[in-house]
PDB file of C-alpha atoms and ligand atoms in Angstrom:
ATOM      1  CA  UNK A  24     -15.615   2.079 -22.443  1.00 69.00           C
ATOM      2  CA  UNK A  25     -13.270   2.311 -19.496  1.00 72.00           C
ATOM      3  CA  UNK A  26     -12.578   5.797 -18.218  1.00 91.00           C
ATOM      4  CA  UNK A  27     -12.016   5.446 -14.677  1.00 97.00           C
ATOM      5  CA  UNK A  28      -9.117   2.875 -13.089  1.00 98.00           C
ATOM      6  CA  UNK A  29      -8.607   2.125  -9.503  1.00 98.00           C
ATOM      7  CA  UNK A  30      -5.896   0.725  -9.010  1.00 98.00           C
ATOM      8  CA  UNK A  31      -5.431  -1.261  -5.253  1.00 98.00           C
ATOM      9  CA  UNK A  32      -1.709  -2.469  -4.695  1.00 98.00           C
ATOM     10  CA  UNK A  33       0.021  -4.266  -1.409  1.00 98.00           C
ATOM     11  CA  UNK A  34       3.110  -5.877  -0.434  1.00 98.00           C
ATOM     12  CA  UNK A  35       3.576  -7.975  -3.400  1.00 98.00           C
ATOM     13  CA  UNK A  36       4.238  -5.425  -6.254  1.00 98.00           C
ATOM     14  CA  UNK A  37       7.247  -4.629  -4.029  1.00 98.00           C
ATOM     15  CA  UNK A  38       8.163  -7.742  -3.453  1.00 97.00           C
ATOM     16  CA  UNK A  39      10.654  -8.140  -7.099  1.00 98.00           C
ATOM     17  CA  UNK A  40      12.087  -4.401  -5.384  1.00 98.00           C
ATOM     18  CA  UNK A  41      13.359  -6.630  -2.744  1.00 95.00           C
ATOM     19  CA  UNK A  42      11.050  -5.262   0.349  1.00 95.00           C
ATOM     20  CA  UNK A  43       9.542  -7.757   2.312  1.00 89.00           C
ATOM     21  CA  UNK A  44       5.768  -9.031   1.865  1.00 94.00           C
ATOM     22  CA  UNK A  45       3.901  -9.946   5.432  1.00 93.00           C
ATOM     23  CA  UNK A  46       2.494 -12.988   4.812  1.00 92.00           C
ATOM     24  CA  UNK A  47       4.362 -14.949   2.344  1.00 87.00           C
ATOM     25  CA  UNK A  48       6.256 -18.306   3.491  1.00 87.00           C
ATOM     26  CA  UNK A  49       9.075 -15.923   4.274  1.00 88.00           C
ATOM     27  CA  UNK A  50       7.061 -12.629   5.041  1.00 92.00           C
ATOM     28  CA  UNK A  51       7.524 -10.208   7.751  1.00 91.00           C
ATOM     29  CA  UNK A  52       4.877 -11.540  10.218  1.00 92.00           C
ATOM     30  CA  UNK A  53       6.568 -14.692  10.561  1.00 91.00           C
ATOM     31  CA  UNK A  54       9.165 -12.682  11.736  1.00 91.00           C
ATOM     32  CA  UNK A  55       7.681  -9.977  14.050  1.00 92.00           C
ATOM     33  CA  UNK A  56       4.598 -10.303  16.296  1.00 94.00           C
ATOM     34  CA  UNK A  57       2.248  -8.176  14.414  1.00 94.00           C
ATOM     35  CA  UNK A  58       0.621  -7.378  18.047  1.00 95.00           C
ATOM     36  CA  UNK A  59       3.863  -5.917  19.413  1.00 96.00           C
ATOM     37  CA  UNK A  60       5.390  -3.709  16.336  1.00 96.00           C
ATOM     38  CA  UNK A  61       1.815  -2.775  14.095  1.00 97.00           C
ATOM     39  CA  UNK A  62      -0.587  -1.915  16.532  1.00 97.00           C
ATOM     40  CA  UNK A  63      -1.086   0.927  19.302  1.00 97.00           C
ATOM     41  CA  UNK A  64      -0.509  -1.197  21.838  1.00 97.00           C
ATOM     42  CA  UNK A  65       2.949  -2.296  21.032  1.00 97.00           C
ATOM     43  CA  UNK A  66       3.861   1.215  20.686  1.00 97.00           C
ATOM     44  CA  UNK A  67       2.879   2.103  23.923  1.00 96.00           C
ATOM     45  CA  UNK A  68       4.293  -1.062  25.815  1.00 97.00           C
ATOM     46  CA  UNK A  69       7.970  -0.849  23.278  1.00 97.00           C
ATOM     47  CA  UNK A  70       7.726   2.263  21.319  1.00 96.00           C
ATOM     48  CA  UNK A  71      11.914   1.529  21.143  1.00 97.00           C
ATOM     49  CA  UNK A  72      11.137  -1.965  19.574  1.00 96.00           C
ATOM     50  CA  UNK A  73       8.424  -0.429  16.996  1.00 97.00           C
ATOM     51  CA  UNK A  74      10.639   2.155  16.070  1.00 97.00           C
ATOM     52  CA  UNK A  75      13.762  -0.489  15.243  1.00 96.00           C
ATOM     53  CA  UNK A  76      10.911  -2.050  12.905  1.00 96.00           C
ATOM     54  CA  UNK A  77      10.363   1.007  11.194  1.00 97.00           C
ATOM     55  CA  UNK A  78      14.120   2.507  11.237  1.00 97.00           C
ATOM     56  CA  UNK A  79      14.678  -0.817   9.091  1.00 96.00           C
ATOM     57  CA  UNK A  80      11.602  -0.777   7.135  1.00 96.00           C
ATOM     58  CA  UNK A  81      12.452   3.050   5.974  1.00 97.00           C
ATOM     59  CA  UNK A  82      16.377   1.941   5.263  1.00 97.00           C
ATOM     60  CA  UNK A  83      14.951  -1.174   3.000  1.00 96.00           C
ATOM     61  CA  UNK A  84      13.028   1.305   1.180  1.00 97.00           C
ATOM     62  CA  UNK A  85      15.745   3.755   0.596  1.00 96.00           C
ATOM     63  CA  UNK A  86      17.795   1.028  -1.064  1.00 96.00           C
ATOM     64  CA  UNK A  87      15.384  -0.699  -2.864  1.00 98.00           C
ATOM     65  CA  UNK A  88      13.954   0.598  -6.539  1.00 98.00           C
ATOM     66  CA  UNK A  89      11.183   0.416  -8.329  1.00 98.00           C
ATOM     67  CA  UNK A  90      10.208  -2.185 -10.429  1.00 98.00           C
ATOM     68  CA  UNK A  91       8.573  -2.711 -13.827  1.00 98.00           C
ATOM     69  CA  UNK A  92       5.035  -3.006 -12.261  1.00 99.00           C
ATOM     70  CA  UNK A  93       5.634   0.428 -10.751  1.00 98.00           C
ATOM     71  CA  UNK A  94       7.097   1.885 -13.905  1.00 98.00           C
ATOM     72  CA  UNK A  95       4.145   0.437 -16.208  1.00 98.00           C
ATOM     73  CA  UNK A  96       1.310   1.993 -13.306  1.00 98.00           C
ATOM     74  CA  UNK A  97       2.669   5.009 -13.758  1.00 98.00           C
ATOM     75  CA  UNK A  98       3.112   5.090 -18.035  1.00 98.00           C
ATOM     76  CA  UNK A  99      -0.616   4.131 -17.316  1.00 98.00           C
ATOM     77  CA  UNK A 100      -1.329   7.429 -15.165  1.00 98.00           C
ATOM     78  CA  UNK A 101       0.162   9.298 -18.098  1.00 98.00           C
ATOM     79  CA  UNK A 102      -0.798   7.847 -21.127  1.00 98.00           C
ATOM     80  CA  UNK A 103      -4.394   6.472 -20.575  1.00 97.00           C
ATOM     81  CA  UNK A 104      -7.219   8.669 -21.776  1.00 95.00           C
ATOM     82  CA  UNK A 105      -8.990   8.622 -18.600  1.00 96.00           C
ATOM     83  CA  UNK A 106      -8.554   8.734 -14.687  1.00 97.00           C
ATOM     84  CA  UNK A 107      -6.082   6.561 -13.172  1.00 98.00           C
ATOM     85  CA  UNK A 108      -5.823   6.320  -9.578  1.00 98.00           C
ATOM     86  CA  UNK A 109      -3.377   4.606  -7.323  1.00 98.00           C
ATOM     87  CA  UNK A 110      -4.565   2.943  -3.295  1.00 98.00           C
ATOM     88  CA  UNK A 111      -1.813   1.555  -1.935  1.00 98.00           C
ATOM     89  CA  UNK A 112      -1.448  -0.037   1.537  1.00 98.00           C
ATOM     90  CA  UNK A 113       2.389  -0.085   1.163  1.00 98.00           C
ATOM     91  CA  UNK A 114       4.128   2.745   3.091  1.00 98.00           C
ATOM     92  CA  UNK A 115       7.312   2.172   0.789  1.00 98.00           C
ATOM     93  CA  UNK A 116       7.214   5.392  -1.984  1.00 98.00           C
ATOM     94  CA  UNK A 117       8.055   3.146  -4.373  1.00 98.00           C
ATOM     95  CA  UNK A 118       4.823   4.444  -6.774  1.00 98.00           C
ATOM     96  CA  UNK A 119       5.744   8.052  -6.453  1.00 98.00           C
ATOM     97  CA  UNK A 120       9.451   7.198  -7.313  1.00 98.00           C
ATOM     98  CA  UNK A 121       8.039   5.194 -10.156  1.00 98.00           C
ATOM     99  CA  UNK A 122       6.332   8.285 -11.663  1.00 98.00           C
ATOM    100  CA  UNK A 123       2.661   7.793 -10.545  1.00 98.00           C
ATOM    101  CA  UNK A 124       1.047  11.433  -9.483  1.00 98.00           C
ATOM    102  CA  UNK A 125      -2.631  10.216  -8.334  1.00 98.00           C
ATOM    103  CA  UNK A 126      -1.516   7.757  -4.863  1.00 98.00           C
ATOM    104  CA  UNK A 127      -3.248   7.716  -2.143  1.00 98.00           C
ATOM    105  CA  UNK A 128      -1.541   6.037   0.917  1.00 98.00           C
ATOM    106  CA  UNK A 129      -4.157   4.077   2.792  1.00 98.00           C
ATOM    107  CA  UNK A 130      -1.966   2.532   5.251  1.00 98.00           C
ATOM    108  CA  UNK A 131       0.096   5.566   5.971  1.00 98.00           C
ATOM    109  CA  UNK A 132       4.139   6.624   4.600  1.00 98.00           C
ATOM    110  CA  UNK A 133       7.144   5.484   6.025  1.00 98.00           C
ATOM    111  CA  UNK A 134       8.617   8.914   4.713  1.00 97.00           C
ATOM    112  CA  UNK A 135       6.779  10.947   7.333  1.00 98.00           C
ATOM    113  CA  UNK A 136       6.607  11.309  11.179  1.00 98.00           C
ATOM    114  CA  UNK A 137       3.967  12.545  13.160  1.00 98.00           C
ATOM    115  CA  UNK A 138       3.609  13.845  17.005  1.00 97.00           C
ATOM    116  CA  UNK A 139       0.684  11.706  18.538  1.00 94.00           C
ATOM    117  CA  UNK A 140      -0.053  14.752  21.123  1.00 95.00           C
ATOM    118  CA  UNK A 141      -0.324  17.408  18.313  1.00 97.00           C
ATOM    119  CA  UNK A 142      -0.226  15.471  14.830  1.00 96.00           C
ATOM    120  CA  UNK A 143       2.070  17.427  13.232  1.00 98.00           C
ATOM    121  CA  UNK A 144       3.809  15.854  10.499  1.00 98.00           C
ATOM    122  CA  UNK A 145       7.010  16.536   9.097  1.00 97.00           C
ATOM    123  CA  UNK A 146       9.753  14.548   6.801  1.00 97.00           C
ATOM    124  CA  UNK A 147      11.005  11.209   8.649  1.00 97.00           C
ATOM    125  CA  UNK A 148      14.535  11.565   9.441  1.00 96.00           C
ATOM    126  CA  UNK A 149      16.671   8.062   8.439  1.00 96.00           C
ATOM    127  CA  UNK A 150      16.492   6.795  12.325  1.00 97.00           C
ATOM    128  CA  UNK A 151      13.522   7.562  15.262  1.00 97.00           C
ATOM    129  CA  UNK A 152      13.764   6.964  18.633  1.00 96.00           C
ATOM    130  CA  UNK A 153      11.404   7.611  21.330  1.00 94.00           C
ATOM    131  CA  UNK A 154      12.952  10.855  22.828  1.00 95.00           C
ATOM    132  CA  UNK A 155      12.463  12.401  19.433  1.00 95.00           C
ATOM    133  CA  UNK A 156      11.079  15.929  20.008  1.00 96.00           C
ATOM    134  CA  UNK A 157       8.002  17.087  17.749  1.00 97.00           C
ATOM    135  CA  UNK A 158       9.583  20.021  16.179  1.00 97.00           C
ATOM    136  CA  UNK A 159       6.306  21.976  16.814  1.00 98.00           C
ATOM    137  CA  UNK A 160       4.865  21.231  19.674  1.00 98.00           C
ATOM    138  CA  UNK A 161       8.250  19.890  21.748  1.00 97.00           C
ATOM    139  CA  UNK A 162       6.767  16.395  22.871  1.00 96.00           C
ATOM    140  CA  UNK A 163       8.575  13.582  22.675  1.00 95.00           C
ATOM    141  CA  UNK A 164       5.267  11.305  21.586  1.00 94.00           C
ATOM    142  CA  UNK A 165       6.865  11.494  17.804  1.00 95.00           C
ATOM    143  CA  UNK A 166       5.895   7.806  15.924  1.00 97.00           C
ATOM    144  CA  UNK A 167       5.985   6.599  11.810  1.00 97.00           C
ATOM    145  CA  UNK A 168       3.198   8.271   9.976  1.00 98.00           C
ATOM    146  CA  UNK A 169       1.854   4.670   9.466  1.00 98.00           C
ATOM    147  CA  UNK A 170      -1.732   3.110  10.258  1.00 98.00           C
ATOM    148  CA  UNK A 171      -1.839   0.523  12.583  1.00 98.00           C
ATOM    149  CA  UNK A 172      -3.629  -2.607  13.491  1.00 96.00           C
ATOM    150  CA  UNK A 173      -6.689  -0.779  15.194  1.00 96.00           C
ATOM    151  CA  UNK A 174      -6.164   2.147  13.952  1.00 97.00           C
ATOM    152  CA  UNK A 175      -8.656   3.937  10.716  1.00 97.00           C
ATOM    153  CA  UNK A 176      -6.918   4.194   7.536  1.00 98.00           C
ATOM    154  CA  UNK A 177      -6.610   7.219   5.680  1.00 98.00           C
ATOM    155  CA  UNK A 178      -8.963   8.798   2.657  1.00 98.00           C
ATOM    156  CA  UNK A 179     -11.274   5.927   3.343  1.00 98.00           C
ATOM    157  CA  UNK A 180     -14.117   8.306   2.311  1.00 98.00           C
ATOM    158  CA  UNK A 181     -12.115   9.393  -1.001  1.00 98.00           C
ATOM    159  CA  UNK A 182     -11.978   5.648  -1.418  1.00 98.00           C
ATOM    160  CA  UNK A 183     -15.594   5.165  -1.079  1.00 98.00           C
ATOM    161  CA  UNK A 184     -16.476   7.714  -3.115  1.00 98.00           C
ATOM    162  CA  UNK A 185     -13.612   6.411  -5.983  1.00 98.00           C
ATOM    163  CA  UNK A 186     -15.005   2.676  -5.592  1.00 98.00           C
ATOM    164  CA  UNK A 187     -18.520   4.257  -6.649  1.00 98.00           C
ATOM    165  CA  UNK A 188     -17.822   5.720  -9.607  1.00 97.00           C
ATOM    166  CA  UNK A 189     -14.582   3.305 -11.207  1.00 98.00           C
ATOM    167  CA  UNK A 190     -15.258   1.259 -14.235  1.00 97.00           C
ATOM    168  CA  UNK A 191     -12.403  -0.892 -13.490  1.00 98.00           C
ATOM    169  CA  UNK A 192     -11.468  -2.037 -10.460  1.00 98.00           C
ATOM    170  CA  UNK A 193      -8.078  -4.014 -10.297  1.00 98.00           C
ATOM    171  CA  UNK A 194      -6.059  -5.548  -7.155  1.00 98.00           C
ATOM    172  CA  UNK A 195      -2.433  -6.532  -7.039  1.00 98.00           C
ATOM    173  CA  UNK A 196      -0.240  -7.984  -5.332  1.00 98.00           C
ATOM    174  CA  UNK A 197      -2.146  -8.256  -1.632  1.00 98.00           C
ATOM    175  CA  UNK A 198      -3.461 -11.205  -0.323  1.00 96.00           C
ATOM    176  CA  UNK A 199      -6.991  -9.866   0.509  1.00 95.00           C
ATOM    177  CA  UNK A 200      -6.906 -10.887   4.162  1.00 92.00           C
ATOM    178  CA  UNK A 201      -7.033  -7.476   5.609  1.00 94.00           C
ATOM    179  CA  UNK A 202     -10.253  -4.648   5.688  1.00 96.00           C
ATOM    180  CA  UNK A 203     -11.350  -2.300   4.597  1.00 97.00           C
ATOM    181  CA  UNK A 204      -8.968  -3.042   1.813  1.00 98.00           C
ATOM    182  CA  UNK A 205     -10.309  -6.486   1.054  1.00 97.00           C
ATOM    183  CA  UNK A 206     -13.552  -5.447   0.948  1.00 98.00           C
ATOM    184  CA  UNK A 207     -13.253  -3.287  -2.199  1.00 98.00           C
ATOM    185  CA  UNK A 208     -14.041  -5.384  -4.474  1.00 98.00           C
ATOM    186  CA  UNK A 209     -16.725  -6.386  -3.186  1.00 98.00           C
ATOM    187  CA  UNK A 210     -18.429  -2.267  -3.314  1.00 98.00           C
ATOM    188  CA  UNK A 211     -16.344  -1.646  -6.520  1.00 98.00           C
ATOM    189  CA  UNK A 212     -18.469  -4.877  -8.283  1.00 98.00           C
ATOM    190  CA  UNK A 213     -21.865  -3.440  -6.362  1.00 98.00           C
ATOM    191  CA  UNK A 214     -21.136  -0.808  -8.004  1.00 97.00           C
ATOM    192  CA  UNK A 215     -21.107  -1.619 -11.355  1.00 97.00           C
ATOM    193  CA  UNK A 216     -17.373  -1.713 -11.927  1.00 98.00           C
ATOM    194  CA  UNK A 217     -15.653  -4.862 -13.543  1.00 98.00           C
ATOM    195  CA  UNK A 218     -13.077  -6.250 -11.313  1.00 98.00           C
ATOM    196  CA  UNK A 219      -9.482  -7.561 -11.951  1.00 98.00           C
ATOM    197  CA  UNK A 220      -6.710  -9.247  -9.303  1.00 98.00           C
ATOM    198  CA  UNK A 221      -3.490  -9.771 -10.685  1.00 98.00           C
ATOM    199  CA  UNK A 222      -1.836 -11.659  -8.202  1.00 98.00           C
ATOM    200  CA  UNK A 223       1.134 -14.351  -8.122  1.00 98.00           C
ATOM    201  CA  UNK A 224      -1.202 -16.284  -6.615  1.00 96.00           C
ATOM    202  CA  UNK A 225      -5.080 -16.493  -5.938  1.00 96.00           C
ATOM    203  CA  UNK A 226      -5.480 -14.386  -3.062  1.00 96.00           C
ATOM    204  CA  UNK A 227      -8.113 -15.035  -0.106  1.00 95.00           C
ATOM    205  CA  UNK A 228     -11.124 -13.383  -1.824  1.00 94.00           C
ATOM    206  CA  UNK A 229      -9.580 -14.362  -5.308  1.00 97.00           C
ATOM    207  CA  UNK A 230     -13.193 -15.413  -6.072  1.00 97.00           C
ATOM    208  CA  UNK A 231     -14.549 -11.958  -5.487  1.00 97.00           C
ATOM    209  CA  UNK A 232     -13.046 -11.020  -8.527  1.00 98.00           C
ATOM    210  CA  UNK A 233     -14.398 -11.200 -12.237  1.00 98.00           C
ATOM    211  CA  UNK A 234     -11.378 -11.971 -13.773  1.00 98.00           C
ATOM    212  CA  UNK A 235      -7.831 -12.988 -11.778  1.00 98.00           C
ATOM    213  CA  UNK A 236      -4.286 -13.632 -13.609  1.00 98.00           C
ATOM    214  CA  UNK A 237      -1.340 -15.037 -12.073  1.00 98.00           C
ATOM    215  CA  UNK A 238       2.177 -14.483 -12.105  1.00 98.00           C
ATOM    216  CA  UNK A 239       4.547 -11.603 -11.011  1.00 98.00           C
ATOM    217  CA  UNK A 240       3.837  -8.251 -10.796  1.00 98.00           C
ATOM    218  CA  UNK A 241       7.190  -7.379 -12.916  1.00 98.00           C
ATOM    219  CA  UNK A 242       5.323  -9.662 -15.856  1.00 98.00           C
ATOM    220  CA  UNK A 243       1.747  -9.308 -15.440  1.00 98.00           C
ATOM    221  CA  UNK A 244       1.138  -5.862 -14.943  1.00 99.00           C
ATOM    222  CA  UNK A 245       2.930  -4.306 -17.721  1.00 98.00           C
ATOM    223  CA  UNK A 246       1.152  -6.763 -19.666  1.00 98.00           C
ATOM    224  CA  UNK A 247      -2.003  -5.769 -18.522  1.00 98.00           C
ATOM    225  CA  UNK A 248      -1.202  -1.691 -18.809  1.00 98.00           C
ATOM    226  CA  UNK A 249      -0.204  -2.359 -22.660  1.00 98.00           C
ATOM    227  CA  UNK A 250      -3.378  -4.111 -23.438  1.00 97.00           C
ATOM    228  CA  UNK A 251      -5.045  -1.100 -21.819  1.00 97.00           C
ATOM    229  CA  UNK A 252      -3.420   1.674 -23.378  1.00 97.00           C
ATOM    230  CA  UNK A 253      -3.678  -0.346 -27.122  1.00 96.00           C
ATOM    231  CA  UNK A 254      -7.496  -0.759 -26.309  1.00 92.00           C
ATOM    232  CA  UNK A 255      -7.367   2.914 -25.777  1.00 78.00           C
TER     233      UNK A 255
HETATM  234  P1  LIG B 310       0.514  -9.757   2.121  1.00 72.32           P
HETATM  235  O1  LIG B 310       1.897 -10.159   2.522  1.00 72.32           O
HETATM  236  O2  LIG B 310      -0.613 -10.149   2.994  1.00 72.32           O
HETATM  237  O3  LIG B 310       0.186 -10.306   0.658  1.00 72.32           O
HETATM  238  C1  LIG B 310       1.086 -10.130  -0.409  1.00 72.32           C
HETATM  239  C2  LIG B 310       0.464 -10.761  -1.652  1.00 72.32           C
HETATM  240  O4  LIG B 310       1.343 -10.511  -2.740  1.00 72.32           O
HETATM  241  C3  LIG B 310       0.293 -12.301  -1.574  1.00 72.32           C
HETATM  242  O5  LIG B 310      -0.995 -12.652  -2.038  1.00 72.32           O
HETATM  243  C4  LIG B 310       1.390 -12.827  -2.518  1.00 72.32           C
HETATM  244  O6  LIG B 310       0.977 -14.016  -3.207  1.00 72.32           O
HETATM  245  C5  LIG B 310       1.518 -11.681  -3.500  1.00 72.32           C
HETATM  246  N1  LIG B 310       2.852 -11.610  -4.114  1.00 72.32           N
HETATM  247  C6  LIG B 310       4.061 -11.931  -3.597  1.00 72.32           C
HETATM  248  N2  LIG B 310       5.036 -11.698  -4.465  1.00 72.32           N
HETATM  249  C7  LIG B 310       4.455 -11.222  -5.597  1.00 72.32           C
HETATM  250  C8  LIG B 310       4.931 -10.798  -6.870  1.00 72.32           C
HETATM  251  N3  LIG B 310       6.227 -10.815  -7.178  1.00 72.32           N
HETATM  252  N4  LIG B 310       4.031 -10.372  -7.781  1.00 72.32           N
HETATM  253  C9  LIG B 310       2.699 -10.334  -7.497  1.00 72.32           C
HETATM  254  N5  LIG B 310       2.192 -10.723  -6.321  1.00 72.32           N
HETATM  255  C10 LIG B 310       3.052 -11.156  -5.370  1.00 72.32           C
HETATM  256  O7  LIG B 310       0.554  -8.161   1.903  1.00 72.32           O
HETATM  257  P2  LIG B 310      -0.667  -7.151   1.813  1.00 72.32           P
HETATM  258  O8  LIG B 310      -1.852  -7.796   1.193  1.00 72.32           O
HETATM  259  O9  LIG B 310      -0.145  -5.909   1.203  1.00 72.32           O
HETATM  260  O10 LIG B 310      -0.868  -3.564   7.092  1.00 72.32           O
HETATM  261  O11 LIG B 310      -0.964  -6.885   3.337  1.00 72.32           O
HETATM  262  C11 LIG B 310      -1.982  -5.985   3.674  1.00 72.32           C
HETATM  263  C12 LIG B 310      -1.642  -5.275   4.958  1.00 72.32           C
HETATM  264  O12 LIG B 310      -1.340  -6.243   5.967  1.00 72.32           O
HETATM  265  C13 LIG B 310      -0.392  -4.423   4.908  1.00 72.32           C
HETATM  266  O13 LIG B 310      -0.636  -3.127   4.405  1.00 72.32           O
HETATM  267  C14 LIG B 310       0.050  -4.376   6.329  1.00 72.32           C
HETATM  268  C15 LIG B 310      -0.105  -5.852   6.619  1.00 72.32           C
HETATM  269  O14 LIG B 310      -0.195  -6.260   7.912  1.00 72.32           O
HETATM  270  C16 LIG B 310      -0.454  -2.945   8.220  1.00 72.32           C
HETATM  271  O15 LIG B 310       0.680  -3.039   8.651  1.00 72.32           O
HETATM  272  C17 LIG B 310      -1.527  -2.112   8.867  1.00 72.32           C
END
């Protein structure tokens, strides 16, 4: 019997909120050079230009809502008789807005800033520039509590240690092109867990996956969650 769910989301279960997914025919990437706004790099060459990216990613957040695949993830946190835990490499808070407790942010939180000389972290104000002072430490190195390109993502060995130990692994809404979050499956189905994607489309390691359904997020998932919860 299922008792533990892990749960991995991306940029398509906020997609029906109206926030942007990266590599859809319309997604952010075709708009932005990944290189220059989601990785180290950029910062340091543009930190002005990264910080636009962010200022707009944060405001899109702010007026978006979530949606019924957030809402029915987090009836599942509170009504399933077992352990239900979020991954999400969004940085929108879209989850925790939703209701769901148990989310770890793999990929960082747009709602956050930290100071990269003494990684303090404190609420994200609406707008950050460069000159931004840390408030502890007084340097102006303050950037978006996100992970980039290059960078290790966070709780990767909660994640490990969650992947081990899930009966039921399920994916949705990301297109499985980017590790260590792609690779899940993969150590979640090692391990002895069954596997779901429910995608709007097959994603890159689709095939990875014991069983995969298709269609939105706002349809599919709460679909899925009331199956789960009549199974009990
Ligand atoms: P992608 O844009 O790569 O993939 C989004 C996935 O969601 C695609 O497979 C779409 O088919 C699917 N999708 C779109 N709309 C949907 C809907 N309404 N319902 C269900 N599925 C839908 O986004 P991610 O996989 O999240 O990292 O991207 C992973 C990481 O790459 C991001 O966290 C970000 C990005 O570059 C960093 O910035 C470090």
């Amino acid at each position: 019997m299922t008792r533990k769910i892990l749960i991995l989301t991306g940029a398509g279960i906020s997609a029906e909120s109206g926030l942007g997914t990266f590599r859809d025919v319309d997604g952010l990437w075709t708009k932005y050079d990944l290189d220059e706004v989601a990785t180290p790099e950029g910062f340091a060459r543009n930190p002005a230009l990264v910080h636009e990216f962010y200022n707009a990613r944060r405001k899109n957040c702010r007026e978006a809502a979530p949606n019924a695949a957030h809402a029915a993830l987090a009836r599942l946190e509170r009504e399933f008789d077992g352990a239900v835990r979020i991954v999400t490499q969004n940085v929108d808070d879209l989850h925790e807005r939703a209701g769901s407790k148990a989310v770890w942010h793999m990929h960082g939180t747009l709602s956050k800033a930290v100071c990269a000389a003494c990684t303090h972290r404190w609420d994200a104000p609406a707008v950050m520039v460069p000159a931004d002072p840390c408030p502890a430490c007084g340097a102006a190195a303050t950037r978006p509590d996100v992970v980039w390109f290059g960078e290790f993502p966070f709780f990767m060995d909660e994640i490990h240690a969650a992947l081990e130990v899930c009966d039921l692994f399920v994916s949705i809404g990301t297109s499985g092109n980017v590790y260590p979050a792609a690779g899940f499956v993969e150590a979640a189905a090692g391990a002895g867990a069954e596997t779901l994607e429910l995608n709007l489309e097959p994603s890159f390691n689709a095939t990875a996956f014991g069983e995969r359904r298709q269609g939105p997020a706002s349809e599919i998932v709460p679909a899925w969650v009331d199956e789960v919860l009549a199974e009990g």
